[in-house]
Coordinates of C-alpha atoms and ligand atoms in Angstrom, one line a residue:
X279 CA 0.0 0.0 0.0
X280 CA 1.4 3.8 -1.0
X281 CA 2.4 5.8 1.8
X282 CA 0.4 9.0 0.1
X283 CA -3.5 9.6 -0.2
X284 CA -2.5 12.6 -2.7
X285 CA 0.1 12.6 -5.4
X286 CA 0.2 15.6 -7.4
X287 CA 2.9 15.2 -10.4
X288 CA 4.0 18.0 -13.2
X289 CA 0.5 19.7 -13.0
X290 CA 0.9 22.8 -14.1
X291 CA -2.2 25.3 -14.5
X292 CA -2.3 28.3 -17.2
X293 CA -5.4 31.1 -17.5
X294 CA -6.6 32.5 -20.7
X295 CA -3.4 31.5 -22.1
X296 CA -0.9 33.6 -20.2
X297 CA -1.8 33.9 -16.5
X298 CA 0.6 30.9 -14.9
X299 CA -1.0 30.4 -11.7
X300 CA 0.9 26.9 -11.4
X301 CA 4.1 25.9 -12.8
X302 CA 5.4 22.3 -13.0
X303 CA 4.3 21.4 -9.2
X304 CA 4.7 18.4 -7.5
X305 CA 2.8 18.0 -4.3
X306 CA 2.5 14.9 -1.8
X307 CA 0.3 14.2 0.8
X308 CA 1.0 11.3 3.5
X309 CA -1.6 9.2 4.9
X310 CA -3.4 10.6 7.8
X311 CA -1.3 13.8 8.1
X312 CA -1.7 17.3 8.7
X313 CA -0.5 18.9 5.7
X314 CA 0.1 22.9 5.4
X315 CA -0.1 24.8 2.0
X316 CA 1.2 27.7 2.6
X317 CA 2.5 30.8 0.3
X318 CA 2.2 34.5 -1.0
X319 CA -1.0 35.6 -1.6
X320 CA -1.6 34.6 -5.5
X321 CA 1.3 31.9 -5.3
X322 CA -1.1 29.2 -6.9
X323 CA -2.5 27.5 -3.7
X324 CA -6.5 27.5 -4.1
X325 CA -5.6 27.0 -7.9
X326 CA -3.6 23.6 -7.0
X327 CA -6.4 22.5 -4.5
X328 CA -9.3 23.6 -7.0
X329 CA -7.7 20.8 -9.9
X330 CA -7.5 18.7 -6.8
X331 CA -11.5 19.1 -6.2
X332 CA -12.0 19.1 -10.0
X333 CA -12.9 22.6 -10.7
X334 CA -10.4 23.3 -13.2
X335 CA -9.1 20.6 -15.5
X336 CA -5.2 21.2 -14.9
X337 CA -3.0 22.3 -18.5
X338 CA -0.8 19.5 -17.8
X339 CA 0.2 16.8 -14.8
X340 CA -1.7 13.7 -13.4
X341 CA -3.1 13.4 -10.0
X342 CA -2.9 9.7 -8.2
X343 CA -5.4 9.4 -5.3
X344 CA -4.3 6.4 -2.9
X345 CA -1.8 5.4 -4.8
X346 CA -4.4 5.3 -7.9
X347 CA -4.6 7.2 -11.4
X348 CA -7.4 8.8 -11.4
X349 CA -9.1 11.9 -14.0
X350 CA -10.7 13.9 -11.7
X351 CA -12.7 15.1 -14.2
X352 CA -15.4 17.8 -11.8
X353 CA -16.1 17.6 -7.6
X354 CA -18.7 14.9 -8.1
X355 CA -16.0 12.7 -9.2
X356 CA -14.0 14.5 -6.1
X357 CA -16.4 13.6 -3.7
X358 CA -16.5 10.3 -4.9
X359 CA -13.4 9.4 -4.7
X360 CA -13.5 11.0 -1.1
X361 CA -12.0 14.1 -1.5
X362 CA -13.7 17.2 -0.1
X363 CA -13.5 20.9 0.5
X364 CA -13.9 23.7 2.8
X365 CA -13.5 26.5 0.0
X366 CA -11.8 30.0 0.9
X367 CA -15.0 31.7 0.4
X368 CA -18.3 29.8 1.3
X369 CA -20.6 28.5 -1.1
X370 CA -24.4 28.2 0.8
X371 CA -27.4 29.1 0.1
X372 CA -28.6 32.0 2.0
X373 CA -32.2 30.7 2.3
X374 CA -31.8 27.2 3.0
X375 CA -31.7 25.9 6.8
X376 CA -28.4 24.7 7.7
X377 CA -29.4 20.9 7.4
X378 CA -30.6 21.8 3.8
X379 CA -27.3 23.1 2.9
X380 CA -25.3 20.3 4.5
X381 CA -28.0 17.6 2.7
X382 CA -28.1 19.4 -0.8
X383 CA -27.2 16.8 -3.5
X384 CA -26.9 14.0 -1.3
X385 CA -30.5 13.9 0.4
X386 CA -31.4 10.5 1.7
X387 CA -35.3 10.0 0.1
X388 CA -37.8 8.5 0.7
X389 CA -40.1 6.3 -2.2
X390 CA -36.9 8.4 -4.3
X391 CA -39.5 11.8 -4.1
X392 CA -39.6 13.1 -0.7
X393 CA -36.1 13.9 1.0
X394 CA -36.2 12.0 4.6
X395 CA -35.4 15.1 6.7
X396 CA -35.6 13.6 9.6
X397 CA -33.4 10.6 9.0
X398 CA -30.6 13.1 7.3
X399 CA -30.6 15.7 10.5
X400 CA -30.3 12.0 12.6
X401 CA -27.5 11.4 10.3
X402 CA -26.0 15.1 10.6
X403 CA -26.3 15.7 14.5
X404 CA -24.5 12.0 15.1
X405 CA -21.5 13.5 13.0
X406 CA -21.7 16.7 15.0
X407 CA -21.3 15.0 18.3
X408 CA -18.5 12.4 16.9
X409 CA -16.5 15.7 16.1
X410 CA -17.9 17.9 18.2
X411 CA -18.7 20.8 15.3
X412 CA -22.1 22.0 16.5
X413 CA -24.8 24.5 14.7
X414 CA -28.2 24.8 14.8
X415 CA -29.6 22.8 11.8
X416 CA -33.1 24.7 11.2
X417 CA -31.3 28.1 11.4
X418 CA -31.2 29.7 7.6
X419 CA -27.6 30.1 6.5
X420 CA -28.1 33.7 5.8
X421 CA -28.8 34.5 9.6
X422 CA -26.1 32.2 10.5
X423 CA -22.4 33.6 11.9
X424 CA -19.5 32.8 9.6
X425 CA -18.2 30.1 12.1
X426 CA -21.1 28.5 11.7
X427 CA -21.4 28.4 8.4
X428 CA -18.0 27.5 8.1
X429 CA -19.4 24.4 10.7
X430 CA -21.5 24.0 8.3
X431 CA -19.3 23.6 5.2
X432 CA -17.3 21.1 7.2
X433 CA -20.2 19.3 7.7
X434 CA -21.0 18.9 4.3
X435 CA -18.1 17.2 3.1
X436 CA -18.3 15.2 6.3
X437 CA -21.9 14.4 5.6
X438 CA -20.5 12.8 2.1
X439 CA -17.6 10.6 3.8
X440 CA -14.9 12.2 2.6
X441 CA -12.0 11.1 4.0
X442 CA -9.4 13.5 2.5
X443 CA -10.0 17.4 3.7
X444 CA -9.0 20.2 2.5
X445 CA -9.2 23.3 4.3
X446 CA -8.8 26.8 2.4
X447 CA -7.8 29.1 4.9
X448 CA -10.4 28.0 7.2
X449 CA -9.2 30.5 10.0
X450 CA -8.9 33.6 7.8
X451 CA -12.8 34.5 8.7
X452 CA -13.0 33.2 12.1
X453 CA -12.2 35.1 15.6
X454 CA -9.2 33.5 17.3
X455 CA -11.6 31.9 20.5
X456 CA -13.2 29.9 17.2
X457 CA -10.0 29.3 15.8
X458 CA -9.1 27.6 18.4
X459 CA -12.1 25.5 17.8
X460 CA -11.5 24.3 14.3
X461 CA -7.7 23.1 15.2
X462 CA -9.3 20.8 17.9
X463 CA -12.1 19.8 15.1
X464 CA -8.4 19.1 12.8
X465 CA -6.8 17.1 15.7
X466 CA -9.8 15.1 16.2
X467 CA -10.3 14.4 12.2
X468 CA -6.8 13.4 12.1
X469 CA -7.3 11.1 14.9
X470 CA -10.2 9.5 13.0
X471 CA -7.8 8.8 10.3
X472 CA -8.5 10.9 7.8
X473 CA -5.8 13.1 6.1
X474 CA -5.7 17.0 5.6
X475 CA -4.6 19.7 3.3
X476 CA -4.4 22.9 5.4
X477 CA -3.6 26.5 3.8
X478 CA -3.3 29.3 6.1
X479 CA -1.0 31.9 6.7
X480 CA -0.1 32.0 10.1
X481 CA 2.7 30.1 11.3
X482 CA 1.2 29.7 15.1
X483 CA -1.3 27.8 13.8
X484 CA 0.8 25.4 11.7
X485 CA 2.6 24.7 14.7
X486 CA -0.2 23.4 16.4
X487 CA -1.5 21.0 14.2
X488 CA 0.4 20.7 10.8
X489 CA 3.0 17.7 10.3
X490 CA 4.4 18.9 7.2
X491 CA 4.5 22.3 5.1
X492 CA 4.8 23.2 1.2
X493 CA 5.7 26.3 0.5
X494 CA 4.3 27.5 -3.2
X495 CA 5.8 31.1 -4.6
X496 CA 5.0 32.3 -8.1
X497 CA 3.2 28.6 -8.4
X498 CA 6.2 26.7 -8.0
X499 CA 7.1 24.3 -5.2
X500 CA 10.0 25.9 -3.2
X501 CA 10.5 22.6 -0.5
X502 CA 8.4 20.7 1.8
X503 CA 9.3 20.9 5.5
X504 CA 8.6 18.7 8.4
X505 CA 7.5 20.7 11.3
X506 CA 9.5 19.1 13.6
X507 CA 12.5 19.7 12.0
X508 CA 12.3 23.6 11.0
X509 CA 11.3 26.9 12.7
X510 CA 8.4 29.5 11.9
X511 CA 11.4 32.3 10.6
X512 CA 12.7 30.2 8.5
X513 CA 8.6 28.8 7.0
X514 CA 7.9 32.7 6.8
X515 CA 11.2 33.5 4.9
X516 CA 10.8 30.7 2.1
X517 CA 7.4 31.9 1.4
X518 CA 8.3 35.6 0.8
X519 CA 12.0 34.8 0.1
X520 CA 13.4 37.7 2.5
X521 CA 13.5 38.3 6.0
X522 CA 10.3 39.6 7.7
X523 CA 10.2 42.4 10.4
X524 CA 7.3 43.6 12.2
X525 CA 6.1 46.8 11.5
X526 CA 5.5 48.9 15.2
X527 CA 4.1 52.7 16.2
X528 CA 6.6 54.8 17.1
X529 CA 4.2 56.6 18.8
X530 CA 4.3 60.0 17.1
X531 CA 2.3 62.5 18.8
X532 CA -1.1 63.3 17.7
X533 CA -2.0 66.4 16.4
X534 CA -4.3 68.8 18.5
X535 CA -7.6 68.9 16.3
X536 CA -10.3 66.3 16.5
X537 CA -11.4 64.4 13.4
X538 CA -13.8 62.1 14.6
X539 CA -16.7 62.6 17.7
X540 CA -19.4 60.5 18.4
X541 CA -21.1 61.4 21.5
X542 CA -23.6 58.9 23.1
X543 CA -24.6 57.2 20.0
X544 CA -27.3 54.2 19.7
X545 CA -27.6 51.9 17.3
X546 CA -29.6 48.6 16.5
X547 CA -28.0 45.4 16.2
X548 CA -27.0 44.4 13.0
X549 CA -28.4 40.9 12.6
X550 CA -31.3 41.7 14.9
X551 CA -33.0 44.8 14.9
X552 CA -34.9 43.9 18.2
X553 CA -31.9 44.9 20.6
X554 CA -29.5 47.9 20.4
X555 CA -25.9 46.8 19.3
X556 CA -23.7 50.0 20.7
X557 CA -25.7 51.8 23.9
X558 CA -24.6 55.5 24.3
X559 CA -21.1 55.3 23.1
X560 CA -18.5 58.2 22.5
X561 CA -15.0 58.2 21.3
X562 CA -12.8 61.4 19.8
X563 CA -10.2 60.5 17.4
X564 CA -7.6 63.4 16.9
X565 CA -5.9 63.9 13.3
X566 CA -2.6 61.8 13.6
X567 CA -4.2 59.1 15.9
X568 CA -4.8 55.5 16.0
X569 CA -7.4 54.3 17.5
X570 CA -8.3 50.6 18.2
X571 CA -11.5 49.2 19.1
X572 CA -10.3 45.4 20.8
X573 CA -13.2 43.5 21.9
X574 CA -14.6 39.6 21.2
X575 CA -16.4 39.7 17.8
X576 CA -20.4 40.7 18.0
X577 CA -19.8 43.0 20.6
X578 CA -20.4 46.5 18.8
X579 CA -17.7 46.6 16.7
X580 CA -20.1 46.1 13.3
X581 CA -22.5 48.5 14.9
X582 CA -19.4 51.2 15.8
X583 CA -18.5 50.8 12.0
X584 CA -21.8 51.3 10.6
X585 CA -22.9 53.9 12.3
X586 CA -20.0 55.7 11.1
X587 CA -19.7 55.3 7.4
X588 CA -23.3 55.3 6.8
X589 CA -24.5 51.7 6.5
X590 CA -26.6 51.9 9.8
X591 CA -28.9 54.6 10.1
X592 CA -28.4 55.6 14.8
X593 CA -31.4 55.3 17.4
X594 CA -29.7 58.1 19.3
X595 CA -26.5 60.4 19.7
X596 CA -24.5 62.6 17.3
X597 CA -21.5 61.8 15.0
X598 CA -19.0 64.8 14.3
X599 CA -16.4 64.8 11.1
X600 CA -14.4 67.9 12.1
X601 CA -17.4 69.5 13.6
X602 CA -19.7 68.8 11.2
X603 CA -22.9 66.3 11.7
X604 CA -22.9 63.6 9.8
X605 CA -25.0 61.6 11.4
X606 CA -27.8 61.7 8.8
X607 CA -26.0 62.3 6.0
X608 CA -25.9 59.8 3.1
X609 CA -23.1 57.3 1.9
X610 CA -21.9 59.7 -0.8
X611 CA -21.5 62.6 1.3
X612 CA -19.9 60.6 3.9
X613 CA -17.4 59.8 1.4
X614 CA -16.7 62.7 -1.1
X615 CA -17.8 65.9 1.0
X616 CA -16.5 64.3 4.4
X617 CA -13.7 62.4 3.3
X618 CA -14.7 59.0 5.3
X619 CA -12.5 56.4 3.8
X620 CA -13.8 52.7 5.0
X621 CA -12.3 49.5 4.2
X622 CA -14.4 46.7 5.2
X623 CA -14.8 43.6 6.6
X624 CA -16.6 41.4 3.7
X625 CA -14.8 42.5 1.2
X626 CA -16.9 40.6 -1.2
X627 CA -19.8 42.3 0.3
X628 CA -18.9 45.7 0.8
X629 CA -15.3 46.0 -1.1
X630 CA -15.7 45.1 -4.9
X631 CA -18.0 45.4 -7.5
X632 CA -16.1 41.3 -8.2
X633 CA -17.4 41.3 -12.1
X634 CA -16.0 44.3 -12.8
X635 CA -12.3 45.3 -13.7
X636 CA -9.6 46.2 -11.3
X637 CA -9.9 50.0 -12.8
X638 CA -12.9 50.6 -12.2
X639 CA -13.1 49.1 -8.4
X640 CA -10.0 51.7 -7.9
X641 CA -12.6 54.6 -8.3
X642 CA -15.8 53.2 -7.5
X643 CA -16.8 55.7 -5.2
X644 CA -15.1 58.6 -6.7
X645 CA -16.2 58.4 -10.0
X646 CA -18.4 61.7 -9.8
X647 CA -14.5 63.4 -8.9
X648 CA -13.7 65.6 -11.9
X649 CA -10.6 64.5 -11.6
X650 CA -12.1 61.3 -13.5
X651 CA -15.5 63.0 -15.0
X652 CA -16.1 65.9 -16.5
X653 CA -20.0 66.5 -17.3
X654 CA -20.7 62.3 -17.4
X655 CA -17.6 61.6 -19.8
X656 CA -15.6 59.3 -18.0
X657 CA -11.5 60.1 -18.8
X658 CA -10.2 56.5 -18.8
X659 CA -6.8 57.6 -19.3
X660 CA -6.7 59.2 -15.8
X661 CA -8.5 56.3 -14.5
X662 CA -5.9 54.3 -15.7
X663 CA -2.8 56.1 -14.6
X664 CA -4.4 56.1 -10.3
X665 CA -5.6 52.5 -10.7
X666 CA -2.2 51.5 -11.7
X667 CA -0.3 53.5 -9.7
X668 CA -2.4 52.2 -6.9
X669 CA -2.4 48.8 -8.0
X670 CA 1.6 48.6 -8.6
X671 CA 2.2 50.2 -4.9
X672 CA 0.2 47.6 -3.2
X673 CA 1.8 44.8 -5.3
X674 CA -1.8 43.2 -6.5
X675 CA -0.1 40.6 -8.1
X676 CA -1.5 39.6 -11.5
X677 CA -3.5 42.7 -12.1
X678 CA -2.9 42.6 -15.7
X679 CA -2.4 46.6 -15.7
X680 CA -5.7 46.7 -14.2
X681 CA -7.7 45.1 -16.7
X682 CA -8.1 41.9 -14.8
X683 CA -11.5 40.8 -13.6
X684 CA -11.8 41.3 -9.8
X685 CA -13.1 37.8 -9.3
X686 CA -10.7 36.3 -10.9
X687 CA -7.8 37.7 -8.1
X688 CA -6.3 35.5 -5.6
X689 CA -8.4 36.3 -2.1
X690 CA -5.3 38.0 -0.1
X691 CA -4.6 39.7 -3.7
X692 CA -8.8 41.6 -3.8
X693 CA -7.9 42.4 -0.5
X694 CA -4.7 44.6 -0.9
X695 CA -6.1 46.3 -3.7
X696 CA -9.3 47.5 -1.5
X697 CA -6.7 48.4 1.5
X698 CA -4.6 50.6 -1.6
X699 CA -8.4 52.5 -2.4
X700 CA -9.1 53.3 0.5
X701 CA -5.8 54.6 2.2
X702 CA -4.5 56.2 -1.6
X703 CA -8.0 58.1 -1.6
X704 CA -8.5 61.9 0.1
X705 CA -9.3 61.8 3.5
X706 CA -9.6 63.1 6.7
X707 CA -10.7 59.5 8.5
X708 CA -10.4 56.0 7.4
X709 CA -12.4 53.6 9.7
X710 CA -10.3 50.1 9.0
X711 CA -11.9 46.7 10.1
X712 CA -10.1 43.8 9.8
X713 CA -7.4 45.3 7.1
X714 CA -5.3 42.2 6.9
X715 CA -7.4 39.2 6.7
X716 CA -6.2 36.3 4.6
X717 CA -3.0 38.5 3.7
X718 CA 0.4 36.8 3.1
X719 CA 3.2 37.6 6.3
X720 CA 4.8 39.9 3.6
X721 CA 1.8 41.8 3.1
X722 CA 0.6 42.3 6.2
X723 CA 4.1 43.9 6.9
X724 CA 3.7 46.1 3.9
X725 CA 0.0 46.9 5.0
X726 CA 0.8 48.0 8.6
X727 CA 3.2 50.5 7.4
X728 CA 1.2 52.1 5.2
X729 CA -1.6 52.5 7.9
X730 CA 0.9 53.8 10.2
X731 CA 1.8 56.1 7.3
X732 CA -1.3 57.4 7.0
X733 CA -1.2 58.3 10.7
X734 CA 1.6 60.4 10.1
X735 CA 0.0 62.3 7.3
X736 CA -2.1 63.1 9.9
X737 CA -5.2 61.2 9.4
X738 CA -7.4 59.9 12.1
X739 CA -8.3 56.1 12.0
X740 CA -10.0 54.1 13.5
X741 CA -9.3 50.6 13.6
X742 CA -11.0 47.6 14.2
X743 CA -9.3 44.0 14.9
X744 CA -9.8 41.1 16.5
X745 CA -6.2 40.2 16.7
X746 CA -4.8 41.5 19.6
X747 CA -1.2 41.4 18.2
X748 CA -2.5 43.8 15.3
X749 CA -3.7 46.4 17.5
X750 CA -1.0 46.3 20.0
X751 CA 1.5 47.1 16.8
X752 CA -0.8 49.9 15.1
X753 CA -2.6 51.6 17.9
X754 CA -2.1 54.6 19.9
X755 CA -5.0 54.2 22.2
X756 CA -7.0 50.8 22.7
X757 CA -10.8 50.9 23.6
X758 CA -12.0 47.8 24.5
X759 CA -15.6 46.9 24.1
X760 CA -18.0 44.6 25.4
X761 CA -21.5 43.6 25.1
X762 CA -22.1 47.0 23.1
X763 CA -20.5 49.4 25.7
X764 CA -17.2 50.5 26.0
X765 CA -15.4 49.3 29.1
X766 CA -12.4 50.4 28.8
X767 CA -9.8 52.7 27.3
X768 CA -5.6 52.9 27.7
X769 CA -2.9 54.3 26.4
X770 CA -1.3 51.2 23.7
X771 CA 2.4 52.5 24.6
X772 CA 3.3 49.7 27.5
X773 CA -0.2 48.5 27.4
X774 CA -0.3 44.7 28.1
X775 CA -2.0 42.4 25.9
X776 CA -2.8 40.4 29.2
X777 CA -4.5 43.2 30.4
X778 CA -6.5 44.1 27.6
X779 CA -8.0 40.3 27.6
X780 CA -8.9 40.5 30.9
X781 CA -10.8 43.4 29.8
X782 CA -12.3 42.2 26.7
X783 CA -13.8 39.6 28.6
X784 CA -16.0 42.3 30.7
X785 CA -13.4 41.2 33.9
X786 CA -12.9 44.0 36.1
X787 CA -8.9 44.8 35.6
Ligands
ATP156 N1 -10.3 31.8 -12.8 C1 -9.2 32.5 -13.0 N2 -8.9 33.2 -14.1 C2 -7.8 33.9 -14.2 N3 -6.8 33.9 -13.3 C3 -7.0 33.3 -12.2 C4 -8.2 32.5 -11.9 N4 -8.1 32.0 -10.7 C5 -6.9 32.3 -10.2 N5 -6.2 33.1 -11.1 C6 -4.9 33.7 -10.9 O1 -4.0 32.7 -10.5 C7 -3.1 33.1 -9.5 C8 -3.1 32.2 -8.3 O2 -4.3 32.4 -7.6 P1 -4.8 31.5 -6.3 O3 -6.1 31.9 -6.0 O4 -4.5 30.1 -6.6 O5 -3.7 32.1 -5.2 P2 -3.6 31.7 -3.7 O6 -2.3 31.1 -3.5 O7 -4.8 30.9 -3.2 O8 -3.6 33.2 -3.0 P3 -4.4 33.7 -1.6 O9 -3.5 33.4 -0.5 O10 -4.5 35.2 -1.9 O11 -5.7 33.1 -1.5 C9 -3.6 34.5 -9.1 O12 -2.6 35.5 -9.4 C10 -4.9 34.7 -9.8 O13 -5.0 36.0 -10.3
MG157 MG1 -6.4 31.3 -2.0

């Protein structure tokens, strides 16, 4: 019997005829083992594991599953011959229940008509208490949190049998108490002998589950690692080929005017109208200041950004922009008369227009500016020249010069071209949540010292994180939320991340 459950040889992926996404790669997979794919953003990684699943027919190579030769021709043919996959971003129906989603294409039925729903959510809650991965099955996937539909996703391929996983950067969307979820729900998998394929991008969480690691760059195989035998530097260093060193705040003063004021604001929930997210909250954000907002997700931070650029309409309070109410002004003004920059936290959601080019995301919201319109006549050519200079800054990697379709970008690669709008744009405030989600180590370096650039231009921001270790290296003051209210507020310079934990957690400190 072969030793691997996944032989990749020579495969080698090419789009439209020029884009090389994956370059003569050879990639193993031992039985049973935790296996990390890790890289650059746009390396070639959810390429590789998409002709794995049999979305894309590779240009050239052959696949061997257990030791087999097998034409994994599309992911019915995948599933069959138990390979699954949790993709990078989820693919549920909004409206179905949970159950319904897990079920879909595989319903168990009854006289071959009615699907045996009862028998199937049997079926389902069994495999949720074998691996403890729970959700509420009747809940629609639309009202349901991203860890649970990420649950959910798991569920599905678990649901099939599959007995070969893999995981595109599962963690990337969940908060770090959930992360440390999934790597028990990995452990336990592995310990039911299945094997897993496991990109992510953060060595901590390699180290505590991954055997092995390949590193892809420009879609070619660098080395595979044993764990064991190598250190997180050295992981971090083949994947971006140099040296990485964390970006900090010097802690340059702020200057004396205040950009940002909201004084005892209200707002609903967002996923439930019923209850108010954020009761009577203020904060002032001077020109020249960070300011983080740390807190466990769901606990006004959504609210806190909403409220602010527009997307929430407030119960109660007042929002300043350099002395000017805002509070009921519209998205456009927000933007172009106010100068609120806002990078988001779906960026599918609320970052791209995905169908359209590269270009024309780069001015989506100024596209009235005359800079780029005079009287309705777009001028492309200036288009052009900002979207590229912006795009060539932020190194979005396969951009094509701009003409590239925004779907058809890597993830961590859509995400550094919003973060290169939104802090290249005019402005007097940029409210950031979650900036570096899903982004390479390289990147996020790169990312953090543009924010803390920006702060030295003197623009106020506001950031929003739920990594700790982000907003102790970016913030000048940390307010810490909980349960809608702030609780909390000190100075980041010698701040302990201890402390601010203790504090998240509603704990007096
Ligand atoms: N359908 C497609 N059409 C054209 N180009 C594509 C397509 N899918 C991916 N690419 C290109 O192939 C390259 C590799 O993309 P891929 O999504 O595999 O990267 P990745 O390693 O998963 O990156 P990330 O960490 O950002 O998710 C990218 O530069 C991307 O632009
Ligand atoms: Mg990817």
């Amino acid at each position: 019997m072969s030793q691997y459950a996944v032989e990749m040889e020579n495969i080698s992926m090419i789009f439209n005829k020029t884009i090389v996404a994956n370059k003569d790669i050879n990639f193993k997979v031992k039985k049973n083992e935790i296996h990390a794919l890790v890289g650059e953003n746009g390396a070639g990684k959810s390429t590789l594991m998409s002709i794995l699943f049999g979305i894309y027919e590779p240009t050239t190579g052959s696949i061997k599953i257990n030791n087999k030769l097998e034409a994994i021709s599309n992911p019915i043919k995948a599933s069959k011959l138990g390979i699954g996959m949790v993709h990078q971003h989820f693919k549920l129906v909004d409206i179905f229940p949970l159950w319904k989603n897990i079920a879909l294409g595989a319903e168990e039925l009854i006289a071959k008509t009615i699907v045996n729903s009862k028998k199937i959510k049997e079926e389902i809650t069994a495999i949720m208490k074998k691996y403890n991965l729970n959700v509420d099955l009747d809940q629609s996937a639309g009202n349901a949190s991203v860890g649970a539909q990420q649950r959910t996703e798991i569920l599905k391929i678990l649901y099939r049998d599959a007995d070969i996983l893999v995981f595109d950067e599962p963690t990337a969307v969940l908060t770090p108490q959930e992360i440390d979820g999934l790597l028990e729900v990995m452990k336990e998998l592995q310990a039911a002998g299945k094997t897993i394929i496991f990109i992510t991008h953060k060595m901590a969480e390699i180290w505590k589950v991954a055997n092995s690691a390949t590193v892809i760059r420009k879609g070619t195989v660098i080395d595979t690692f044993e764990i064991s035998k190598t250190t997180p530097e050295k992981l971090a260093e083949a994947m971006v080929g140099r040296k990485i060193v964390e970006v900090k705040n010097e802690y340059k003063p702020t200057l004396t005017e205040t950009v940002l004021k909201m004084k005892n604001v209200s707002v609903r929930k967002s996923n439930n109208h019923k209850i108010l997210g954020l009761k009577n909250f203020s904060l002032e954000i001077k020109a020249g200041e960070v300011v983080a907002i740390a807190g466990v997700e769901g606990n006004g931070q959504q609210e806190i950004v909403n409220a602010i650029t527009g997307l929430s309409k407030i119960e109660k309070g007042q929002i300043l922009v350099s002395d000017e109410d805002v509070s009921k002004s519209s998205i456009y003004d927000r933007y172009n008369k106010f100068k609120i920059r806002h990078i988001p936290e779906d960026r599918h959601k609320h970052g791209l227009v995905l169908d359209s080019t590269l270009l024309e995301n780069m001015v989506l919201q100024d596209i009235s500016n005359s800079k780029f319109n005079k009287m309705g006549i777009l001028n492309f050519a200036a288009i052009q020249t900002y979207g590229q200079k912006i795009l060539l800054k932020f190194d979005v990697r396969n951009a094509q010069s701009g003409f590239a379709i925004s779907r058809q970008l890597s993830g961590g690669n859509q995400q550094k071209a919003i973060v290169g709008r939104e802090l290249t744009a005019e402005s007097q405030l940029i409210v950031i949540f979650q900036p570096t989600r899903g982004l390479d180590v390289g990147s996020i370096e790169f990312i953090h010292s543009q924010i803390l650039n920006a702060k030295n231009e003197g623009k106020a921001i506001l950031l929003i994180s739920y990594e700790l270790s982000e907003v102790m290296s970016l913030a000048d003051r940390i307010v810490v939320v909980n349960s809608g209210e702030m609780v909390g507020e000190i100075e980041a310079k010698g701040a302990k991340k201890e402390d601010i934990g203790r504090m998240m957690l509603g704990k007096e400190s």
